[in-house]
mmCIF file with all atom_site columns, C-alpha atoms in Angstrom:
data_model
loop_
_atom_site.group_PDB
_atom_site.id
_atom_site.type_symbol
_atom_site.label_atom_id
_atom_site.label_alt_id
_atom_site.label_comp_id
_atom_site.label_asym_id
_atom_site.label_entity_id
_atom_site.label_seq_id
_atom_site.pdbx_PDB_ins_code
_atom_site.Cartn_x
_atom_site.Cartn_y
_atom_site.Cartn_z
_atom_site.occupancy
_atom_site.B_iso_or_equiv
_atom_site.pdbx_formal_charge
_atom_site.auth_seq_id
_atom_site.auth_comp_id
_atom_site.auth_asym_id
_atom_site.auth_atom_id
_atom_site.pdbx_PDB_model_num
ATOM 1  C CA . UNK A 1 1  ? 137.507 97.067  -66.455  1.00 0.00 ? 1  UNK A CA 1
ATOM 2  C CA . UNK A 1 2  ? 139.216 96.821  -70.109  1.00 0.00 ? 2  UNK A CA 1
ATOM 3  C CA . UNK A 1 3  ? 141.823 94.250  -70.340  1.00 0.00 ? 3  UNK A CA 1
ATOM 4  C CA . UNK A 1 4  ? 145.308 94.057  -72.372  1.00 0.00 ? 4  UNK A CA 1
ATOM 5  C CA . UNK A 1 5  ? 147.062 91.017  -73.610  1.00 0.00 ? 5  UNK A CA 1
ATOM 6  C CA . UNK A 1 6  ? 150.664 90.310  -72.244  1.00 0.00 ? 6  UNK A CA 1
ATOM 7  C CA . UNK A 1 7  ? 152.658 91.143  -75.750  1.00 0.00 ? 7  UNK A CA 1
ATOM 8  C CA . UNK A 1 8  ? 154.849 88.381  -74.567  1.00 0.00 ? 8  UNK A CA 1
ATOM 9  C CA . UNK A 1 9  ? 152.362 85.687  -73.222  1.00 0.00 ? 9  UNK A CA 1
ATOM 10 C CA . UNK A 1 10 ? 149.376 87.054  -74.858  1.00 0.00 ? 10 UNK A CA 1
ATOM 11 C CA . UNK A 1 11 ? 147.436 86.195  -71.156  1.00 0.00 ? 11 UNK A CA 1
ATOM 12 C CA . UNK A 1 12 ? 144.820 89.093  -70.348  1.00 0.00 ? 12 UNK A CA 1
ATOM 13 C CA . UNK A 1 13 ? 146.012 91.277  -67.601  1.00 0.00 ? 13 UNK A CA 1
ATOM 14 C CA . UNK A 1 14 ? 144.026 93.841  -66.027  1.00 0.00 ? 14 UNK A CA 1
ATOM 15 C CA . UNK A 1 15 ? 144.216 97.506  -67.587  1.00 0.00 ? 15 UNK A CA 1
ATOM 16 C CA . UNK A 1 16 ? 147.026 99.459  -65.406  1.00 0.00 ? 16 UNK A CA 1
ATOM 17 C CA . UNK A 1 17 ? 148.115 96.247  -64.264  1.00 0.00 ? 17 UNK A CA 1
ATOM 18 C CA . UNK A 1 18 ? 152.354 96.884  -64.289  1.00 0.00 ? 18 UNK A CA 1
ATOM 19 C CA . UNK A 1 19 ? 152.635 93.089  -64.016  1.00 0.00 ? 19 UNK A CA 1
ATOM 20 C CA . UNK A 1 20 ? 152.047 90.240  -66.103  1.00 0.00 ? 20 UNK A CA 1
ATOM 21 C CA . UNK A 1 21 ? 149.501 87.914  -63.687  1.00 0.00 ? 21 UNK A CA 1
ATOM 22 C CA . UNK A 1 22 ? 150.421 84.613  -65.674  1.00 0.00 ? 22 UNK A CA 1
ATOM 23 C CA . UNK A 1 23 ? 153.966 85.173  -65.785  1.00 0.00 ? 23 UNK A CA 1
ATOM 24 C CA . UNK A 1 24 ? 155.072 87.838  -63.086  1.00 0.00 ? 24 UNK A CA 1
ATOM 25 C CA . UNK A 1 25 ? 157.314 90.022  -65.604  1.00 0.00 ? 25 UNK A CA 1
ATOM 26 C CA . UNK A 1 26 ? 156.875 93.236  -65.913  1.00 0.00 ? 26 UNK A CA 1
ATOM 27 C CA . UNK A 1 27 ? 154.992 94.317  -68.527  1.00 0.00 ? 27 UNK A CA 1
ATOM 28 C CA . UNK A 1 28 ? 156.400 96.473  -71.384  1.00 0.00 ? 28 UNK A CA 1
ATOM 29 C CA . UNK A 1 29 ? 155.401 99.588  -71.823  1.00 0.00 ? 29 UNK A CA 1
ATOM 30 C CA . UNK A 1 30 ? 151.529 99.895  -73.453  1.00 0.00 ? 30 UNK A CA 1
ATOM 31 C CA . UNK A 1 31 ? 153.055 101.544 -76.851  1.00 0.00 ? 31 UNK A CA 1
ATOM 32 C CA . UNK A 1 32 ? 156.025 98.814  -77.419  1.00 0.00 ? 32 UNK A CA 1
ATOM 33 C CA . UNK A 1 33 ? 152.787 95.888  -77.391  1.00 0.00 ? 33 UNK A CA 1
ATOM 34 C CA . UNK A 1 34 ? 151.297 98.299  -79.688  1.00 0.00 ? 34 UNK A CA 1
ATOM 35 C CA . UNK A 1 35 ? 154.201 98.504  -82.037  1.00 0.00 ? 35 UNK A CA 1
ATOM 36 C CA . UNK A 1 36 ? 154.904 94.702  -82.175  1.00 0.00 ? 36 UNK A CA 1
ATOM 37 C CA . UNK A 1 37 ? 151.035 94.437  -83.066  1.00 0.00 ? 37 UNK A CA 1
ATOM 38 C CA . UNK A 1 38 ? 151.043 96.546  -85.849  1.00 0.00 ? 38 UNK A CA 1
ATOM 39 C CA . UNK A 1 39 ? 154.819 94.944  -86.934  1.00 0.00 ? 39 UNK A CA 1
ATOM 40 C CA . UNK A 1 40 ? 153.121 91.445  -87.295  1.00 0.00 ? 40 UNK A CA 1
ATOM 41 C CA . UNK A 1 41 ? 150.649 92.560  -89.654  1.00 0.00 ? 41 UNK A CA 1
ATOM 42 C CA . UNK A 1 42 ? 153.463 93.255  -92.105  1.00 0.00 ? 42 UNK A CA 1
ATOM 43 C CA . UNK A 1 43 ? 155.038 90.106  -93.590  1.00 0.00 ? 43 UNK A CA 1
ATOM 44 C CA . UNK A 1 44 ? 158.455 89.362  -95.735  1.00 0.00 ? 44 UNK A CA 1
ATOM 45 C CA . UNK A 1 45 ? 156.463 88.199  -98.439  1.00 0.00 ? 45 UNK A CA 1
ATOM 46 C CA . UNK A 1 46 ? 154.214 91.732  -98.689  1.00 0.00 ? 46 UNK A CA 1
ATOM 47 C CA . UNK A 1 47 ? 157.613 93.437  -99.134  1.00 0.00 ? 47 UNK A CA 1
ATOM 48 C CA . UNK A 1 48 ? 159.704 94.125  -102.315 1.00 0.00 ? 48 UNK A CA 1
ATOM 49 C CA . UNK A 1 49 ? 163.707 94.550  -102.354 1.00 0.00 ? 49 UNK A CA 1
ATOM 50 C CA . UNK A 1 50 ? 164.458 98.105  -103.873 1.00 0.00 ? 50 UNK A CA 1
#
């Protein structure tokens, strides 16, 4: 069974799993932890003011 990292804990959880088994929250929805993945690979520093 696949697993998916907490976006808040980063602890694996099982796929489906609606909450977190480390910290008992309920887990975002699957696109929001895919969102705030793709936000951290974009730094300040890559960015240039217009």
């Amino acid at each position: 069974m696949p697993v998916i990292e907490c976006p808040s804990c980063k602890s694996e959880n099982p796929d489906g799993a609606k909450f977190c088994v480390s910290r008992g929250a309920a887990k975002k929805a699957k696109a929001v932890a895919i969102v705030n993945e793709i936000a951290g690979l974009f730094q300040d520093q890559d960015l240039r003011a217009m």
